[in-house]
PDB file of N, CA and C in Angstrom:
ATOM      1  N   VAL A   1     -44.600  27.822 -18.136  1.00 92.00           N
ATOM      2  CA  VAL A   1     -44.321  26.973 -16.982  1.00 92.00           C
ATOM      3  C   VAL A   1     -43.862  25.587 -17.454  1.00 92.00           C
ATOM      4  N   ILE A   2     -44.544  25.072 -18.470  1.00 93.00           N
ATOM      5  CA  ILE A   2     -44.183  23.744 -18.990  1.00 93.00           C
ATOM      6  C   ILE A   2     -42.771  23.767 -19.564  1.00 93.00           C
ATOM      7  N   SER A   3     -42.426  24.831 -20.258  1.00 94.00           N
ATOM      8  CA  SER A   3     -41.085  24.965 -20.836  1.00 94.00           C
ATOM      9  C   SER A   3     -40.026  24.991 -19.727  1.00 94.00           C
ATOM     10  N   GLU A   4     -40.292  25.761 -18.679  1.00 94.00           N
ATOM     11  CA  GLU A   4     -39.348  25.818 -17.552  1.00 94.00           C
ATOM     12  C   GLU A   4     -39.217  24.446 -16.888  1.00 94.00           C
ATOM     13  N   ARG A   5     -40.345  23.732 -16.766  1.00 95.00           N
ATOM     14  CA  ARG A   5     -40.321  22.403 -16.173  1.00 95.00           C
ATOM     15  C   ARG A   5     -39.453  21.464 -17.007  1.00 95.00           C
ATOM     16  N   ASP A   6     -39.601  21.548 -18.339  1.00 96.00           N
ATOM     17  CA  ASP A   6     -38.797  20.701 -19.221  1.00 96.00           C
ATOM     18  C   ASP A   6     -37.311  21.036 -19.111  1.00 96.00           C
ATOM     19  N   ILE A   7     -36.994  22.321 -19.030  1.00 97.00           N
ATOM     20  CA  ILE A   7     -35.600  22.754 -18.889  1.00 97.00           C
ATOM     21  C   ILE A   7     -35.029  22.231 -17.569  1.00 97.00           C
ATOM     22  N   LEU A   8     -35.801  22.390 -16.509  1.00 97.00           N
ATOM     23  CA  LEU A   8     -35.353  21.902 -15.204  1.00 97.00           C
ATOM     24  C   LEU A   8     -35.196  20.376 -15.209  1.00 97.00           C
ATOM     25  N   GLY A   9     -36.095  19.695 -15.880  1.00 96.00           N
ATOM     26  CA  GLY A   9     -35.998  18.236 -15.987  1.00 96.00           C
ATOM     27  C   GLY A   9     -34.733  17.825 -16.722  1.00 96.00           C
ATOM     28  N   THR A  10     -34.429  18.527 -17.793  1.00 96.00           N
ATOM     29  CA  THR A  10     -33.216  18.250 -18.562  1.00 96.00           C
ATOM     30  C   THR A  10     -31.975  18.506 -17.712  1.00 96.00           C
ATOM     31  N   GLN A  11     -31.984  19.622 -16.979  1.00 97.00           N
ATOM     32  CA  GLN A  11     -30.849  19.939 -16.102  1.00 97.00           C
ATOM     33  C   GLN A  11     -30.685  18.872 -15.018  1.00 97.00           C
ATOM     34  N   LEU A  12     -31.801  18.412 -14.502  1.00 98.00           N
ATOM     35  CA  LEU A  12     -31.757  17.382 -13.467  1.00 98.00           C
ATOM     36  C   LEU A  12     -31.148  16.088 -14.005  1.00 98.00           C
ATOM     37  N   VAL A  13     -31.522  15.718 -15.215  1.00 97.00           N
ATOM     38  CA  VAL A  13     -30.969  14.519 -15.837  1.00 97.00           C
ATOM     39  C   VAL A  13     -29.461  14.671 -16.010  1.00 97.00           C
ATOM     40  N   ARG A  14     -29.018  15.848 -16.489  1.00 97.00           N
ATOM     41  CA  ARG A  14     -27.574  16.096 -16.669  1.00 97.00           C
ATOM     42  C   ARG A  14     -26.843  16.024 -15.330  1.00 97.00           C
ATOM     43  N   ARG A  15     -27.427  16.647 -14.313  1.00 98.00           N
ATOM     44  CA  ARG A  15     -26.791  16.637 -12.986  1.00 98.00           C
ATOM     45  C   ARG A  15     -26.698  15.205 -12.445  1.00 98.00           C
ATOM     46  N   ASN A  16     -27.730  14.435 -12.657  1.00 98.00           N
ATOM     47  CA  ASN A  16     -27.696  13.034 -12.217  1.00 98.00           C
ATOM     48  C   ASN A  16     -26.620  12.250 -12.955  1.00 98.00           C
ATOM     49  N   ASP A  17     -26.452  12.517 -14.242  1.00 98.00           N
ATOM     50  CA  ASP A  17     -25.393  11.865 -15.010  1.00 98.00           C
ATOM     51  C   ASP A  17     -24.014  12.261 -14.475  1.00 98.00           C
ATOM     52  N   GLU A  18     -23.836  13.563 -14.204  1.00 98.00           N
ATOM     53  CA  GLU A  18     -22.572  14.039 -13.644  1.00 98.00           C
ATOM     54  C   GLU A  18     -22.308  13.385 -12.291  1.00 98.00           C
ATOM     55  N   LEU A  19     -23.355  13.300 -11.485  1.00 98.00           N
ATOM     56  CA  LEU A  19     -23.229  12.705 -10.165  1.00 98.00           C
ATOM     57  C   LEU A  19     -22.845  11.220 -10.268  1.00 98.00           C
ATOM     58  N   ALA A  20     -23.455  10.519 -11.212  1.00 98.00           N
ATOM     59  CA  ALA A  20     -23.122   9.108 -11.414  1.00 98.00           C
ATOM     60  C   ALA A  20     -21.654   8.954 -11.824  1.00 98.00           C
ATOM     61  N   LEU A  21     -21.162   9.840 -12.689  1.00 98.00           N
ATOM     62  CA  LEU A  21     -19.752   9.788 -13.089  1.00 98.00           C
ATOM     63  C   LEU A  21     -18.833  10.052 -11.897  1.00 98.00           C
ATOM     64  N   LEU A  22     -19.196  11.041 -11.078  1.00 98.00           N
ATOM     65  CA  LEU A  22     -18.376  11.349  -9.907  1.00 98.00           C
ATOM     66  C   LEU A  22     -18.346  10.179  -8.932  1.00 98.00           C
ATOM     67  N   TYR A  23     -19.484   9.549  -8.707  1.00 98.00           N
ATOM     68  CA  TYR A  23     -19.516   8.378  -7.822  1.00 98.00           C
ATOM     69  C   TYR A  23     -18.675   7.231  -8.388  1.00 98.00           C
ATOM     70  N   GLU A  24     -18.690   7.078  -9.694  1.00 98.00           N
ATOM     71  CA  GLU A  24     -17.863   6.038 -10.317  1.00 98.00           C
ATOM     72  C   GLU A  24     -16.378   6.346 -10.125  1.00 98.00           C
ATOM     73  N   LYS A  25     -16.013   7.622 -10.296  1.00 98.00           N
ATOM     74  CA  LYS A  25     -14.616   8.013 -10.066  1.00 98.00           C
ATOM     75  C   LYS A  25     -14.221   7.768  -8.614  1.00 98.00           C
ATOM     76  N   ILE A  26     -15.092   8.100  -7.681  1.00 98.00           N
ATOM     77  CA  ILE A  26     -14.819   7.872  -6.262  1.00 98.00           C
ATOM     78  C   ILE A  26     -14.632   6.385  -6.001  1.00 98.00           C
ATOM     79  N   LYS A  27     -15.484   5.572  -6.598  1.00 98.00           N
ATOM     80  CA  LYS A  27     -15.391   4.119  -6.425  1.00 98.00           C
ATOM     81  C   LYS A  27     -14.056   3.596  -6.935  1.00 98.00           C
ATOM     82  N   ILE A  28     -13.617   4.070  -8.101  1.00 98.00           N
ATOM     83  CA  ILE A  28     -12.346   3.641  -8.681  1.00 98.00           C
ATOM     84  C   ILE A  28     -11.179   4.085  -7.795  1.00 98.00           C
ATOM     85  N   GLN A  29     -11.217   5.341  -7.337  1.00 98.00           N
ATOM     86  CA  GLN A  29     -10.136   5.845  -6.494  1.00 98.00           C
ATOM     87  C   GLN A  29     -10.089   5.102  -5.159  1.00 98.00           C
ATOM     88  N   HIS A  30     -11.247   4.782  -4.617  1.00 98.00           N
ATOM     89  CA  HIS A  30     -11.303   4.034  -3.368  1.00 98.00           C
ATOM     90  C   HIS A  30     -10.689   2.640  -3.557  1.00 98.00           C
ATOM     91  N   SER A  31     -10.997   2.019  -4.672  1.00 98.00           N
ATOM     92  CA  SER A  31     -10.436   0.707  -4.982  1.00 98.00           C
ATOM     93  C   SER A  31      -8.917   0.790  -5.113  1.00 98.00           C
ATOM     94  N   MET A  32      -8.431   1.819  -5.812  1.00 98.00           N
ATOM     95  CA  MET A  32      -6.991   2.000  -5.981  1.00 98.00           C
ATOM     96  C   MET A  32      -6.325   2.252  -4.631  1.00 98.00           C
ATOM     97  N   LEU A  33      -6.975   3.020  -3.787  1.00 98.00           N
ATOM     98  CA  LEU A  33      -6.434   3.304  -2.454  1.00 98.00           C
ATOM     99  C   LEU A  33      -6.327   2.025  -1.632  1.00 98.00           C
ATOM    100  N   ASN A  34      -7.347   1.194  -1.685  1.00 98.00           N
ATOM    101  CA  ASN A  34      -7.315  -0.082  -0.952  1.00 98.00           C
ATOM    102  C   ASN A  34      -6.185  -0.974  -1.449  1.00 98.00           C
ATOM    103  N   LYS A  35      -6.011  -1.043  -2.765  1.00 98.00           N
ATOM    104  CA  LYS A  35      -4.928  -1.858  -3.325  1.00 98.00           C
ATOM    105  C   LYS A  35      -3.570  -1.306  -2.890  1.00 98.00           C
ATOM    106  N   GLY A  36      -3.450   0.015  -2.893  1.00 98.00           N
ATOM    107  CA  GLY A  36      -2.203   0.639  -2.462  1.00 98.00           C
ATOM    108  C   GLY A  36      -1.904   0.353  -0.999  1.00 98.00           C
ATOM    109  N   GLU A  37      -2.933   0.376  -0.163  1.00 98.00           N
ATOM    110  CA  GLU A  37      -2.739   0.082   1.258  1.00 98.00           C
ATOM    111  C   GLU A  37      -2.282  -1.363   1.460  1.00 98.00           C
ATOM    112  N   ILE A  38      -2.857  -2.274   0.698  1.00 98.00           N
ATOM    113  CA  ILE A  38      -2.462  -3.683   0.789  1.00 98.00           C
ATOM    114  C   ILE A  38      -1.002  -3.840   0.373  1.00 98.00           C
ATOM    115  N   GLN A  39      -0.622  -3.206  -0.733  1.00 98.00           N
ATOM    116  CA  GLN A  39       0.760  -3.304  -1.196  1.00 98.00           C
ATOM    117  C   GLN A  39       1.712  -2.659  -0.188  1.00 98.00           C
ATOM    118  N   TYR A  40       1.295  -1.549   0.405  1.00 98.00           N
ATOM    119  CA  TYR A  40       2.128  -0.888   1.413  1.00 98.00           C
ATOM    120  C   TYR A  40       2.366  -1.818   2.598  1.00 98.00           C
ATOM    121  N   ARG A  41       1.298  -2.448   3.085  1.00 98.00           N
ATOM    122  CA  ARG A  41       1.438  -3.383   4.208  1.00 98.00           C
ATOM    123  C   ARG A  41       2.379  -4.537   3.851  1.00 98.00           C
ATOM    124  N   GLN A  42       2.278  -5.022   2.614  1.00 98.00           N
ATOM    125  CA  GLN A  42       3.160  -6.104   2.177  1.00 98.00           C
ATOM    126  C   GLN A  42       4.619  -5.651   2.176  1.00 98.00           C
ATOM    127  N   ARG A  43       4.875  -4.436   1.700  1.00 98.00           N
ATOM    128  CA  ARG A  43       6.257  -3.923   1.693  1.00 98.00           C
ATOM    129  C   ARG A  43       6.777  -3.753   3.117  1.00 98.00           C
ATOM    130  N   VAL A  44       5.915  -3.269   4.012  1.00 98.00           N
ATOM    131  CA  VAL A  44       6.319  -3.106   5.409  1.00 98.00           C
ATOM    132  C   VAL A  44       6.668  -4.464   6.011  1.00 98.00           C
ATOM    133  N   ASP A  45       5.861  -5.472   5.716  1.00 98.00           N
ATOM    134  CA  ASP A  45       6.166  -6.828   6.196  1.00 98.00           C
ATOM    135  C   ASP A  45       7.474  -7.339   5.601  1.00 98.00           C
ATOM    136  N   ASP A  46       7.686  -7.069   4.306  1.00 98.00           N
ATOM    137  CA  ASP A  46       8.941  -7.474   3.667  1.00 98.00           C
ATOM    138  C   ASP A  46      10.131  -6.820   4.364  1.00 98.00           C
ATOM    139  N   ILE A  47      10.017  -5.538   4.657  1.00 98.00           N
ATOM    140  CA  ILE A  47      11.099  -4.813   5.327  1.00 98.00           C
ATOM    141  C   ILE A  47      11.353  -5.406   6.704  1.00 98.00           C
ATOM    142  N   ARG A  48      10.282  -5.703   7.422  1.00 98.00           N
ATOM    143  CA  ARG A  48      10.421  -6.296   8.756  1.00 98.00           C
ATOM    144  C   ARG A  48      11.165  -7.637   8.681  1.00 98.00           C
ATOM    145  N   LEU A  49      10.767  -8.464   7.726  1.00 98.00           N
ATOM    146  CA  LEU A  49      11.432  -9.759   7.568  1.00 98.00           C
ATOM    147  C   LEU A  49      12.899  -9.598   7.175  1.00 98.00           C
ATOM    148  N   LEU A  50      13.185  -8.647   6.293  1.00 98.00           N
ATOM    149  CA  LEU A  50      14.570  -8.430   5.877  1.00 98.00           C
ATOM    150  C   LEU A  50      15.422  -7.913   7.038  1.00 98.00           C
ATOM    151  N   ARG A  51      14.843  -7.065   7.862  1.00 98.00           N
ATOM    152  CA  ARG A  51      15.586  -6.579   9.034  1.00 98.00           C
ATOM    153  C   ARG A  51      15.890  -7.727   9.989  1.00 98.00           C
ATOM    154  N   MET A  52      14.924  -8.614  10.167  1.00 98.00           N
ATOM    155  CA  MET A  52      15.160  -9.780  11.023  1.00 98.00           C
ATOM    156  C   MET A  52      16.262 -10.653  10.434  1.00 98.00           C
ATOM    157  N   GLU A  53      16.247 -10.824   9.125  1.00 98.00           N
ATOM    158  CA  GLU A  53      17.276 -11.624   8.456  1.00 98.00           C
ATOM    159  C   GLU A  53      18.653 -10.975   8.622  1.00 98.00           C
ATOM    160  N   ILE A  54      18.720  -9.655   8.513  1.00 98.00           N
ATOM    161  CA  ILE A  54      19.983  -8.944   8.697  1.00 98.00           C
ATOM    162  C   ILE A  54      20.508  -9.163  10.109  1.00 98.00           C
ATOM    163  N   LYS A  55      19.626  -9.043  11.108  1.00 98.00           N
ATOM    164  CA  LYS A  55      20.052  -9.276  12.491  1.00 98.00           C
ATOM    165  C   LYS A  55      20.586 -10.692  12.664  1.00 98.00           C
ATOM    166  N   LYS A  56      19.881 -11.647  12.084  1.00 98.00           N
ATOM    167  CA  LYS A  56      20.304 -13.046  12.184  1.00 98.00           C
ATOM    168  C   LYS A  56      21.676 -13.241  11.551  1.00 98.00           C
ATOM    169  N   LEU A  57      21.870 -12.660  10.374  1.00 98.00           N
ATOM    170  CA  LEU A  57      23.143 -12.806   9.674  1.00 98.00           C
ATOM    171  C   LEU A  57      24.276 -12.100  10.431  1.00 98.00           C
ATOM    172  N   ARG A  58      23.993 -10.965  11.042  1.00 98.00           N
ATOM    173  CA  ARG A  58      25.012 -10.269  11.831  1.00 98.00           C
ATOM    174  C   ARG A  58      25.422 -11.101  13.048  1.00 98.00           C
ATOM    175  N   ARG A  59      24.408 -11.704  13.704  1.00 98.00           N
ATOM    176  CA  ARG A  59      24.711 -12.578  14.835  1.00 98.00           C
ATOM    177  C   ARG A  59      25.576 -13.753  14.388  1.00 98.00           C
ATOM    178  N   GLU A  60      25.191 -14.340  13.275  1.00 97.00           N
ATOM    179  CA  GLU A  60      25.937 -15.482  12.749  1.00 97.00           C
ATOM    180  C   GLU A  60      27.367 -15.074  12.401  1.00 97.00           C
ATOM    181  N   LYS A  61      27.522 -13.904  11.793  1.00 97.00           N
ATOM    182  CA  LYS A  61      28.856 -13.406  11.452  1.00 97.00           C
ATOM    183  C   LYS A  61      29.679 -13.200  12.718  1.00 97.00           C
ATOM    184  N   HIS A  62      29.057 -12.622  13.719  1.00 96.00           N
ATOM    185  CA  HIS A  62      29.761 -12.387  14.979  1.00 96.00           C
ATOM    186  C   HIS A  62      30.226 -13.707  15.608  1.00 96.00           C
ATOM    187  N   LEU A  63      29.344 -14.700  15.613  1.00 95.00           N
ATOM    188  CA  LEU A  63      29.696 -16.004  16.168  1.00 95.00           C
ATOM    189  C   LEU A  63      30.824 -16.662  15.363  1.00 95.00           C
ATOM    190  N   LEU A  64      30.741 -16.538  14.048  1.00 94.00           N
ATOM    191  CA  LEU A  64      31.795 -17.120  13.207  1.00 94.00           C
ATOM    192  C   LEU A  64      33.127 -16.400  13.419  1.00 94.00           C
ATOM    193  N   SER A  65      33.088 -15.104  13.595  1.00 91.00           N
ATOM    194  CA  SER A  65      34.314 -14.345  13.863  1.00 91.00           C
ATOM    195  C   SER A  65      34.938 -14.802  15.173  1.00 91.00           C
ATOM    196  N   LYS A  66      34.095 -15.004  16.178  1.00 90.00           N
ATOM    197  CA  LYS A  66      34.598 -15.498  17.462  1.00 90.00           C
ATOM    198  C   LYS A  66      35.223 -16.876  17.300  1.00 90.00           C
ATOM    199  N   SER A  67      34.560 -17.724  16.548  1.00 89.00           N
ATOM    200  CA  SER A  67      35.079 -19.084  16.396  1.00 89.00           C
ATOM    201  C   SER A  67      36.385 -19.086  15.616  1.00 89.00           C
ATOM    202  N   VAL A  68      36.537 -18.189  14.650  1.00 88.00           N
ATOM    203  CA  VAL A  68      37.786 -18.086  13.897  1.00 88.00           C
ATOM    204  C   VAL A  68      38.903 -17.614  14.828  1.00 88.00           C
ATOM    205  N   SER A  69      38.598 -16.611  15.655  1.00 83.00           N
ATOM    206  CA  SER A  69      39.626 -16.138  16.572  1.00 83.00           C
ATOM    207  C   SER A  69      39.994 -17.213  17.595  1.00 83.00           C
ATOM    208  N   ASN A  70      39.031 -17.988  18.013  1.00 79.00           N
ATOM    209  CA  ASN A  70      39.315 -19.103  18.923  1.00 79.00           C
ATOM    210  C   ASN A  70      40.202 -20.146  18.267  1.00 79.00           C
ATOM    211  N   LEU A  71      39.981 -20.407  16.996  1.00 79.00           N
ATOM    212  CA  LEU A  71      40.814 -21.356  16.257  1.00 79.00           C
ATOM    213  C   LEU A  71      42.239 -20.844  16.152  1.00 79.00           C
ATOM    214  N   GLU A  72      42.388 -19.562  15.913  1.00 77.00           N
ATOM    215  CA  GLU A  72      43.724 -18.971  15.804  1.00 77.00           C
ATOM    216  C   GLU A  72      44.440 -19.059  17.145  1.00 77.00           C
ATOM    217  N   ASP A  73      43.698 -18.869  18.233  1.00 75.00           N
ATOM    218  CA  ASP A  73      44.297 -18.980  19.569  1.00 75.00           C
ATOM    219  C   ASP A  73      44.765 -20.411  19.846  1.00 75.00           C
ATOM    220  N   LEU A  74      44.020 -21.366  19.338  1.00 74.00           N
ATOM    221  CA  LEU A  74      44.382 -22.771  19.568  1.00 74.00           C
ATOM    222  C   LEU A  74      45.644 -23.152  18.805  1.00 74.00           C
ATOM    223  N   ARG A  75      45.929 -22.512  17.716  1.00 66.00           N
ATOM    224  CA  ARG A  75      47.110 -22.839  16.903  1.00 66.00           C
ATOM    225  C   ARG A  75      48.300 -22.269  17.545  1.00 66.00           C
TER     226      ARG A  75
END
């Protein structure tokens, strides 16, 4: 009985070590996931800002084209 108890105790220690490693891996992956989500949100914001800039530049181009055509009409 004592021998079986010692074997079970040893197995329990090993299982606890394995469990601690798995929890550490989960913690690392969770941290990486959070960092990835932050970077993703930043890229989405960058895209949103760039799209707004494109719209602004297109409007400006359109206005400049109109003004050029108006100048040609005046000549």
